[in-house]
Amino acid sequence: MSGAAGKGTTALVLAGGGTKGSFEAGALRYLIGIERIVPDIITATSAGAIAGSVLAQARTYPEFAQRVEEVDDDVLAMTRGDQVFGQQAWLRALEGTTLGGAIRLGLTRGTRPVVPPLQMDGLDGVAAAIAPDPPAPRSPRRAARRDRRRRRRQVQRLVAGAAVRLPRARRKLRTSGSAVLNLTPLANALRQGGPSGIHRVEPGLIARPGLQLRLAVTALRAGALRYVTQDGTIVEDDAVTPAPGASAGPVDVLDGVIASASVPLVFPPRRLADDDYVDGGVLQVVPVRAAAQLGASRIIAVLAVPLRIEREERNYAEDNAANIGLRALGAIALTERQRENLDVALPPGATLVTIDPVVDVVGYFEVEPGLLRINKDYGWLRAADVMAEGDATMLAGVAAGTHRLTEARLQAWHVEESVCVSGRIVDADAGTVALLRELKRQVREIVEQRKQLGFPVPDGAEAWWSGYEMHNH
């Protein structure tokens, strides 16, 4: 590994995406653990910035192998939301109310993707046996009226339950800003470690010579993309030139991590030097350009969010503002921004490899460790598929198997969750048991086919079909 950017350097580009970044953790585990990649440059945004700061403490292969294990631990620690994310004062004022719970639930389960449809491979009768009868057809006008009444009743229940707390919540809203949560507990955990399970990150190790780090941040006052470097300098969007005057800092690199992860509206802006900063993903979700500007000859970009958005059969004309915003400004805009960020003119001779999910497994603020494990394993397999060489038809078939395997595990998790009590599967009827067996059979069959073709699988893959997935309750 060379000590400065230039010819022959390798860059890891880690994209943003909240807890969807669990996919990146799995991919990194493969890239470092199996491919033995030791980067000279790390450019990262948001969730990628958290993982990137952990890795940036390393310089040698043994150090990177240790740090990637810490990234893996940190991902699961993110499910301990009360120890990682703080509530803004106005939301704390609604603690214990239906409205407060609904807001938190909207961020966690509300951002989960739609579960892929079942593919039973000859056992359609099993799926039909456990599927509910189709609803009787209703006139569109009557259905719309019924949906409007149902939404009104939901709003009335939410407001009624929080009526006593709302005046205080409004006062707190004026003083604590409009963000929902804050990242103060995460910042403290990164500095000190602690019961959350997040590993301590040492800025002194990051600042050592031998690796260049760029954390994407968006300056609200300047209205510009900037980067925080390994020594806390704030540089312009060319990833090299220091910001003018006092804007260059230096700042605590961990403050840069938190600023890069401060999703607008969800988390408050973070003050760095003389400006207020939010998530770098506003402009650069996948900071490939920064890696290219630093002279990387081999760039490996790891994404957290799929590059293709699936059609959703949902009546958005009658939907609530939160769901419309998530779809338009979240899924659609984010997907398009990723494609734009990847469309970069590379230096002569430089290469770009993109490791991206196709199956969308978790939400942006997932709290279920079982789903995060599935997504991590998916990232590991996807990295192995993308980095493999061989016949194009065979590689495409293996990749299709990886996607199908992940869908089957995801479907199994949701089926298990429907009959799960205190972490144990209970009261499952014959149809549900048959469906789970079929899904597990599909997983085992795909893994065995993969092994026969000489493709690797993570350690412990046998547990994917020999037992239940992990459940929180």
mmCIF file of N, CA, C and O in Angstrom, residues 340-411:
data_model
loop_
_atom_site.group_PDB
_atom_site.id
_atom_site.type_symbol
_atom_site.label_atom_id
_atom_site.label_comp_id
_atom_site.label_asym_id
_atom_site.label_seq_id
_atom_site.Cartn_x
_atom_site.Cartn_y
_atom_site.Cartn_z
ATOM 1 N N GLU A 340 -26.299 9.362 -11.096
ATOM 2 C CA GLU A 340 -25.515 10.531 -11.505
ATOM 3 C C GLU A 340 -24.117 10.501 -10.882
ATOM 4 O O GLU A 340 -23.121 10.815 -11.543
ATOM 5 N N ASN A 341 -24.033 10.135 -9.599
ATOM 6 C CA ASN A 341 -22.739 10.097 -8.912
ATOM 7 C C ASN A 341 -21.800 9.057 -9.504
ATOM 8 O O ASN A 341 -20.571 9.223 -9.450
ATOM 9 N N LEU A 342 -22.355 7.983 -10.043
ATOM 10 C CA LEU A 342 -21.523 6.928 -10.637
ATOM 11 C C LEU A 342 -21.067 7.276 -12.050
ATOM 12 O O LEU A 342 -20.112 6.674 -12.559
ATOM 13 N N ASP A 343 -21.748 8.220 -12.687
ATOM 14 C CA ASP A 343 -21.431 8.611 -14.060
ATOM 15 C C ASP A 343 -20.339 9.673 -14.045
ATOM 16 O O ASP A 343 -20.574 10.857 -14.253
ATOM 17 N N VAL A 344 -19.116 9.243 -13.755
ATOM 18 C CA VAL A 344 -17.986 10.142 -13.551
ATOM 19 C C VAL A 344 -16.889 9.823 -14.558
ATOM 20 O O VAL A 344 -16.617 8.650 -14.843
ATOM 21 N N ALA A 345 -16.262 10.872 -15.078
ATOM 22 C CA ALA A 345 -15.114 10.686 -15.956
ATOM 23 C C ALA A 345 -13.912 10.281 -15.107
ATOM 24 O O ALA A 345 -13.483 11.030 -14.222
ATOM 25 N N LEU A 346 -13.393 9.104 -15.352
ATOM 26 C CA LEU A 346 -12.276 8.583 -14.564
ATOM 27 C C LEU A 346 -10.942 8.981 -15.188
ATOM 28 O O LEU A 346 -10.856 9.228 -16.397
ATOM 29 N N PRO A 347 -9.873 9.041 -14.390
ATOM 30 C CA PRO A 347 -8.540 9.296 -14.954
ATOM 31 C C PRO A 347 -8.161 8.194 -15.937
ATOM 32 O O PRO A 347 -8.663 7.062 -15.835
ATOM 33 N N PRO A 348 -7.297 8.471 -16.898
ATOM 34 C CA PRO A 348 -6.873 7.444 -17.855
ATOM 35 C C PRO A 348 -6.344 6.199 -17.137
ATOM 36 O O PRO A 348 -5.521 6.295 -16.230
ATOM 37 N N GLY A 349 -6.864 5.046 -17.539
ATOM 38 C CA GLY A 349 -6.413 3.783 -16.969
ATOM 39 C C GLY A 349 -7.106 3.378 -15.684
ATOM 40 O O GLY A 349 -6.912 2.261 -15.204
ATOM 41 N N ALA A 350 -7.905 4.271 -15.108
ATOM 42 C CA ALA A 350 -8.586 3.954 -13.851
ATOM 43 C C ALA A 350 -9.813 3.085 -14.119
ATOM 44 O O ALA A 350 -10.429 3.153 -15.184
ATOM 45 N N THR A 351 -10.167 2.255 -13.148
ATOM 46 C CA THR A 351 -11.329 1.374 -13.277
ATOM 47 C C THR A 351 -12.294 1.607 -12.116
ATOM 48 O O THR A 351 -11.888 2.009 -11.027
ATOM 49 N N LEU A 352 -13.567 1.347 -12.379
ATOM 50 C CA LEU A 352 -14.607 1.470 -11.360
ATOM 51 C C LEU A 352 -15.414 0.178 -11.315
ATOM 52 O O LEU A 352 -15.955 -0.266 -12.333
ATOM 53 N N VAL A 353 -15.490 -0.431 -10.148
ATOM 54 C CA VAL A 353 -16.334 -1.602 -9.909
ATOM 55 C C VAL A 353 -17.415 -1.185 -8.920
ATOM 56 O O VAL A 353 -17.114 -0.582 -7.881
ATOM 57 N N THR A 354 -18.669 -1.500 -9.247
ATOM 58 C CA THR A 354 -19.789 -1.118 -8.387
ATOM 59 C C THR A 354 -20.448 -2.359 -7.805
ATOM 60 O O THR A 354 -20.854 -3.259 -8.546
ATOM 61 N N ILE A 355 -20.522 -2.411 -6.489
ATOM 62 C CA ILE A 355 -21.196 -3.504 -5.784
ATOM 63 C C ILE A 355 -22.496 -2.946 -5.238
ATOM 64 O O ILE A 355 -22.493 -2.131 -4.310
ATOM 65 N N ASP A 356 -23.609 -3.346 -5.812
ATOM 66 C CA ASP A 356 -24.897 -2.737 -5.486
ATOM 67 C C ASP A 356 -25.946 -3.796 -5.171
ATOM 68 O O ASP A 356 -25.922 -4.885 -5.741
ATOM 69 N N PRO A 357 -26.867 -3.492 -4.264
ATOM 70 C CA PRO A 357 -27.970 -4.426 -4.007
ATOM 71 C C PRO A 357 -29.024 -4.321 -5.105
ATOM 72 O O PRO A 357 -29.212 -3.265 -5.697
ATOM 73 N N VAL A 358 -29.682 -5.411 -5.367
ATOM 74 C CA VAL A 358 -30.839 -5.429 -6.274
ATOM 75 C C VAL A 358 -32.116 -5.648 -5.457
ATOM 76 O O VAL A 358 -33.137 -5.015 -5.697
ATOM 77 N N VAL A 359 -32.028 -6.532 -4.466
ATOM 78 C CA VAL A 359 -33.144 -6.762 -3.543
ATOM 79 C C VAL A 359 -33.052 -5.734 -2.415
ATOM 80 O O VAL A 359 -31.981 -5.553 -1.821
ATOM 81 N N ASP A 360 -34.136 -5.040 -2.131
ATOM 82 C CA ASP A 360 -34.170 -4.042 -1.057
ATOM 83 C C ASP A 360 -34.660 -4.737 0.210
ATOM 84 O O ASP A 360 -35.823 -5.120 0.310
ATOM 85 N N VAL A 361 -33.789 -4.905 1.201
ATOM 86 C CA VAL A 361 -34.080 -5.774 2.338
ATOM 87 C C VAL A 361 -34.608 -5.012 3.546
ATOM 88 O O VAL A 361 -35.563 -5.441 4.191
ATOM 89 N N VAL A 362 -33.985 -3.890 3.900
ATOM 90 C CA VAL A 362 -34.320 -3.204 5.151
ATOM 91 C C VAL A 362 -34.680 -1.748 4.900
ATOM 92 O O VAL A 362 -34.427 -1.192 3.818
ATOM 93 N N GLY A 363 -35.257 -1.111 5.937
ATOM 94 C CA GLY A 363 -35.559 0.310 5.882
ATOM 95 C C GLY A 363 -34.337 1.145 6.212
ATOM 96 O O GLY A 363 -33.253 0.631 6.494
ATOM 97 N N TYR A 364 -34.519 2.472 6.213
ATOM 98 C CA TYR A 364 -33.406 3.387 6.475
ATOM 99 C C TYR A 364 -33.039 3.442 7.959
ATOM 100 O O TYR A 364 -31.924 3.830 8.302
ATOM 101 N N PHE A 365 -33.962 3.069 8.837
ATOM 102 C CA PHE A 365 -33.697 3.092 10.277
ATOM 103 C C PHE A 365 -34.216 1.789 10.890
ATOM 104 O O PHE A 365 -35.075 1.786 11.754
ATOM 105 N N GLU A 366 -33.654 0.686 10.404
ATOM 106 C CA GLU A 366 -34.113 -0.644 10.796
ATOM 107 C C GLU A 366 -33.718 -0.960 12.239
ATOM 108 O O GLU A 366 -32.624 -0.599 12.685
ATOM 109 N N VAL A 367 -34.613 -1.636 12.950
ATOM 110 C CA VAL A 367 -34.337 -2.003 14.344
ATOM 111 C C VAL A 367 -34.313 -3.517 14.549
ATOM 112 O O VAL A 367 -34.093 -3.976 15.666
ATOM 113 N N GLU A 368 -34.533 -4.287 13.499
ATOM 114 C CA GLU A 368 -34.566 -5.741 13.620
ATOM 115 C C GLU A 368 -33.215 -6.341 13.215
ATOM 116 O O GLU A 368 -32.829 -6.311 12.050
ATOM 117 N N PRO A 369 -32.458 -6.905 14.177
ATOM 118 C CA PRO A 369 -31.154 -7.479 13.846
ATOM 119 C C PRO A 369 -31.235 -8.622 12.841
ATOM 120 O O PRO A 369 -30.305 -8.831 12.066
ATOM 121 N N GLY A 370 -32.342 -9.378 12.854
ATOM 122 C CA GLY A 370 -32.477 -10.469 11.891
ATOM 123 C C GLY A 370 -32.462 -9.978 10.452
ATOM 124 O O GLY A 370 -31.828 -10.578 9.574
ATOM 125 N N LEU A 371 -33.158 -8.872 10.185
ATOM 126 C CA LEU A 371 -33.171 -8.300 8.837
ATOM 127 C C LEU A 371 -31.799 -7.739 8.465
ATOM 128 O O LEU A 371 -31.357 -7.863 7.317
ATOM 129 N N LEU A 372 -31.131 -7.113 9.434
ATOM 130 C CA LEU A 372 -29.804 -6.577 9.159
ATOM 131 C C LEU A 372 -28.820 -7.701 8.846
ATOM 132 O O LEU A 372 -27.947 -7.557 7.980
ATOM 133 N N ARG A 373 -28.950 -8.841 9.524
ATOM 134 C CA ARG A 373 -28.075 -9.986 9.232
ATOM 135 C C ARG A 373 -28.289 -10.485 7.803
ATOM 136 O O ARG A 373 -27.336 -10.816 7.099
ATOM 137 N N ILE A 374 -29.546 -10.569 7.397
ATOM 138 C CA ILE A 374 -29.836 -11.001 6.032
ATOM 139 C C ILE A 374 -29.202 -10.041 5.035
ATOM 140 O O ILE A 374 -28.596 -10.455 4.034
ATOM 141 N N ASN A 375 -29.307 -8.748 5.310
ATOM 142 C CA ASN A 375 -28.747 -7.753 4.401
ATOM 143 C C ASN A 375 -27.221 -7.803 4.382
ATOM 144 O O ASN A 375 -26.588 -7.626 3.332
ATOM 145 N N LYS A 376 -26.595 -8.049 5.538
ATOM 146 C CA LYS A 376 -25.131 -8.191 5.577
ATOM 147 C C LYS A 376 -24.675 -9.393 4.751
ATOM 148 O O LYS A 376 -23.715 -9.309 3.985
ATOM 149 N N ASP A 377 -25.356 -10.517 4.930
ATOM 150 C CA ASP A 377 -25.002 -11.712 4.161
ATOM 151 C C ASP A 377 -25.186 -11.465 2.664
ATOM 152 O O ASP A 377 -24.397 -11.952 1.840
ATOM 153 N N TYR A 378 -26.220 -10.722 2.335
ATOM 154 C CA TYR A 378 -26.463 -10.367 0.927
ATOM 155 C C TYR A 378 -25.296 -9.546 0.384
ATOM 156 O O TYR A 378 -24.811 -9.786 -0.732
ATOM 157 N N GLY A 379 -24.826 -8.576 1.175
ATOM 158 C CA GLY A 379 -23.688 -7.774 0.735
ATOM 159 C C GLY A 379 -22.447 -8.611 0.504
ATOM 160 O O GLY A 379 -21.691 -8.402 -0.451
ATOM 161 N N TRP A 380 -22.208 -9.605 1.396
ATOM 162 C CA TRP A 380 -21.053 -10.500 1.246
ATOM 163 C C TRP A 380 -21.155 -11.276 -0.072
ATOM 164 O O TRP A 380 -20.195 -11.319 -0.864
ATOM 165 N N LEU A 381 -22.313 -11.882 -0.306
ATOM 166 C CA LEU A 381 -22.502 -12.684 -1.526
ATOM 167 C C LEU A 381 -22.428 -11.819 -2.776
ATOM 168 O O LEU A 381 -21.843 -12.213 -3.788
ATOM 169 N N ARG A 382 -23.027 -10.640 -2.694
ATOM 170 C CA ARG A 382 -23.037 -9.747 -3.871
ATOM 171 C C ARG A 382 -21.617 -9.294 -4.215
ATOM 172 O O ARG A 382 -21.252 -9.228 -5.384
ATOM 173 N N ALA A 383 -20.807 -9.001 -3.185
ATOM 174 C CA ALA A 383 -19.417 -8.626 -3.436
ATOM 175 C C ALA A 383 -18.660 -9.777 -4.086
ATOM 176 O O ALA A 383 -17.882 -9.581 -5.024
ATOM 177 N N ALA A 384 -18.902 -10.994 -3.595
ATOM 178 C CA ALA A 384 -18.240 -12.163 -4.185
ATOM 179 C C ALA A 384 -18.639 -12.336 -5.645
ATOM 180 O O ALA A 384 -17.796 -12.655 -6.497
ATOM 181 N N ASP A 385 -19.917 -12.110 -5.947
ATOM 182 C CA ASP A 385 -20.391 -12.252 -7.331
ATOM 183 C C ASP A 385 -19.755 -11.212 -8.245
ATOM 184 O O ASP A 385 -19.313 -11.518 -9.356
ATOM 185 N N VAL A 386 -19.731 -9.957 -7.795
ATOM 186 C CA VAL A 386 -19.223 -8.871 -8.636
ATOM 187 C C VAL A 386 -17.722 -9.003 -8.867
ATOM 188 O O VAL A 386 -17.226 -8.726 -9.966
ATOM 189 N N MET A 387 -17.004 -9.449 -7.847
ATOM 190 C CA MET A 387 -15.545 -9.543 -7.974
ATOM 191 C C MET A 387 -15.100 -10.801 -8.723
ATOM 192 O O MET A 387 -13.929 -10.919 -9.097
ATOM 193 N N ALA A 388 -16.018 -11.743 -8.952
ATOM 194 C CA ALA A 388 -15.653 -13.000 -9.618
ATOM 195 C C ALA A 388 -15.369 -12.782 -11.106
ATOM 196 O O ALA A 388 -15.881 -11.846 -11.731
ATOM 197 N N GLU A 389 -14.580 -13.667 -11.658
ATOM 198 C CA GLU A 389 -14.278 -13.655 -13.088
ATOM 199 C C GLU A 389 -14.707 -14.990 -13.683
ATOM 200 O O GLU A 389 -14.699 -16.019 -13.011
ATOM 201 N N GLY A 390 -15.087 -14.956 -14.974
ATOM 202 C CA GLY A 390 -15.494 -16.189 -15.629
ATOM 203 C C GLY A 390 -16.504 -15.949 -16.717
ATOM 204 O O GLY A 390 -16.692 -14.804 -17.180
ATOM 205 N N ASP A 391 -17.162 -17.032 -17.130
ATOM 206 C CA ASP A 391 -18.160 -16.956 -18.189
ATOM 207 C C ASP A 391 -19.304 -16.034 -17.788
ATOM 208 O O ASP A 391 -19.865 -16.157 -16.688
ATOM 209 N N ALA A 392 -19.671 -15.115 -18.671
ATOM 210 C CA ALA A 392 -20.682 -14.105 -18.352
ATOM 211 C C ALA A 392 -22.035 -14.733 -18.041
ATOM 212 O O ALA A 392 -22.747 -14.289 -17.128
ATOM 213 N N THR A 393 -22.398 -15.772 -18.781
ATOM 214 C CA THR A 393 -23.690 -16.422 -18.550
ATOM 215 C C THR A 393 -23.729 -17.095 -17.185
ATOM 216 O O THR A 393 -24.714 -17.004 -16.446
ATOM 217 N N MET A 394 -22.631 -17.776 -16.833
ATOM 218 C CA MET A 394 -22.566 -18.428 -15.529
ATOM 219 C C MET A 394 -22.623 -17.385 -14.410
ATOM 220 O O MET A 394 -23.342 -17.555 -13.409
ATOM 221 N N LEU A 395 -21.883 -16.281 -14.561
ATOM 222 C CA LEU A 395 -21.865 -15.243 -13.537
ATOM 223 C C LEU A 395 -23.247 -14.622 -13.351
ATOM 224 O O LEU A 395 -23.664 -14.345 -12.220
ATOM 225 N N ALA A 396 -23.949 -14.435 -14.462
ATOM 226 C CA ALA A 396 -25.306 -13.875 -14.372
ATOM 227 C C ALA A 396 -26.236 -14.833 -13.641
ATOM 228 O O ALA A 396 -27.086 -14.406 -12.846
ATOM 229 N N GLY A 397 -26.079 -16.131 -13.881
ATOM 230 C CA GLY A 397 -26.907 -17.121 -13.208
ATOM 231 C C GLY A 397 -26.634 -17.171 -11.713
ATOM 232 O O GLY A 397 -27.557 -17.285 -10.898
ATOM 233 N N VAL A 398 -25.357 -17.069 -11.339
ATOM 234 C CA VAL A 398 -25.001 -17.068 -9.917
ATOM 235 C C VAL A 398 -25.568 -15.826 -9.234
ATOM 236 O O VAL A 398 -26.098 -15.897 -8.120
ATOM 237 N N ALA A 399 -25.453 -14.676 -9.898
ATOM 238 C CA ALA A 399 -25.992 -13.438 -9.327
ATOM 239 C C ALA A 399 -27.501 -13.531 -9.141
ATOM 240 O O ALA A 399 -28.046 -13.107 -8.113
ATOM 241 N N ALA A 400 -28.189 -14.101 -10.125
ATOM 242 C CA ALA A 400 -29.644 -14.274 -10.007
ATOM 243 C C ALA A 400 -29.975 -15.170 -8.814
ATOM 244 O O ALA A 400 -30.954 -14.935 -8.084
ATOM 245 N N GLY A 401 -29.148 -16.204 -8.597
ATOM 246 C CA GLY A 401 -29.351 -17.075 -7.448
ATOM 247 C C GLY A 401 -29.163 -16.338 -6.130
ATOM 248 O O GLY A 401 -29.908 -16.560 -5.163
ATOM 249 N N THR A 402 -28.173 -15.432 -6.077
ATOM 250 C CA THR A 402 -27.950 -14.635 -4.867
ATOM 251 C C THR A 402 -29.170 -13.784 -4.540
ATOM 252 O O THR A 402 -29.591 -13.698 -3.376
ATOM 253 N N HIS A 403 -29.738 -13.148 -5.565
ATOM 254 C CA HIS A 403 -30.926 -12.321 -5.336
ATOM 255 C C HIS A 403 -32.099 -13.179 -4.857
ATOM 256 O O HIS A 403 -32.819 -12.807 -3.926
ATOM 257 N N ARG A 404 -32.286 -14.325 -5.499
ATOM 258 C CA ARG A 404 -33.408 -15.197 -5.127
ATOM 259 C C ARG A 404 -33.223 -15.765 -3.724
ATOM 260 O O ARG A 404 -34.176 -15.852 -2.947
ATOM 261 N N LEU A 405 -31.991 -16.148 -3.384
ATOM 262 C CA LEU A 405 -31.704 -16.646 -2.042
ATOM 263 C C LEU A 405 -32.060 -15.580 -0.996
ATOM 264 O O LEU A 405 -32.684 -15.881 0.031
ATOM 265 N N THR A 406 -31.677 -14.349 -1.261
ATOM 266 C CA THR A 406 -31.962 -13.257 -0.321
ATOM 267 C C THR A 406 -33.458 -13.016 -0.209
ATOM 268 O O THR A 406 -33.983 -12.791 0.894
ATOM 269 N N GLU A 407 -34.168 -13.068 -1.328
ATOM 270 C CA GLU A 407 -35.623 -12.907 -1.288
ATOM 271 C C GLU A 407 -36.266 -14.009 -0.450
ATOM 272 O O GLU A 407 -37.181 -13.743 0.345
ATOM 273 N N ALA A 408 -35.786 -15.244 -0.617
ATOM 274 C CA ALA A 408 -36.365 -16.363 0.130
ATOM 275 C C ALA A 408 -36.116 -16.201 1.631
ATOM 276 O O ALA A 408 -37.012 -16.451 2.450
ATOM 277 N N ARG A 409 -34.910 -15.779 2.019
ATOM 278 C CA ARG A 409 -34.640 -15.546 3.438
ATOM 279 C C ARG A 409 -35.499 -14.405 3.988
ATOM 280 O O ARG A 409 -35.997 -14.468 5.117
ATOM 281 N N LEU A 410 -35.664 -13.372 3.189
ATOM 282 C CA LEU A 410 -36.485 -12.229 3.603
ATOM 283 C C LEU A 410 -37.941 -12.646 3.776
ATOM 284 O O LEU A 410 -38.602 -12.288 4.765
ATOM 285 N N GLN A 411 -38.443 -13.427 2.824
ATOM 286 C CA GLN A 411 -39.819 -13.924 2.931
ATOM 287 C C GLN A 411 -39.976 -14.822 4.158
ATOM 288 O O GLN A 411 -40.965 -14.731 4.895
#
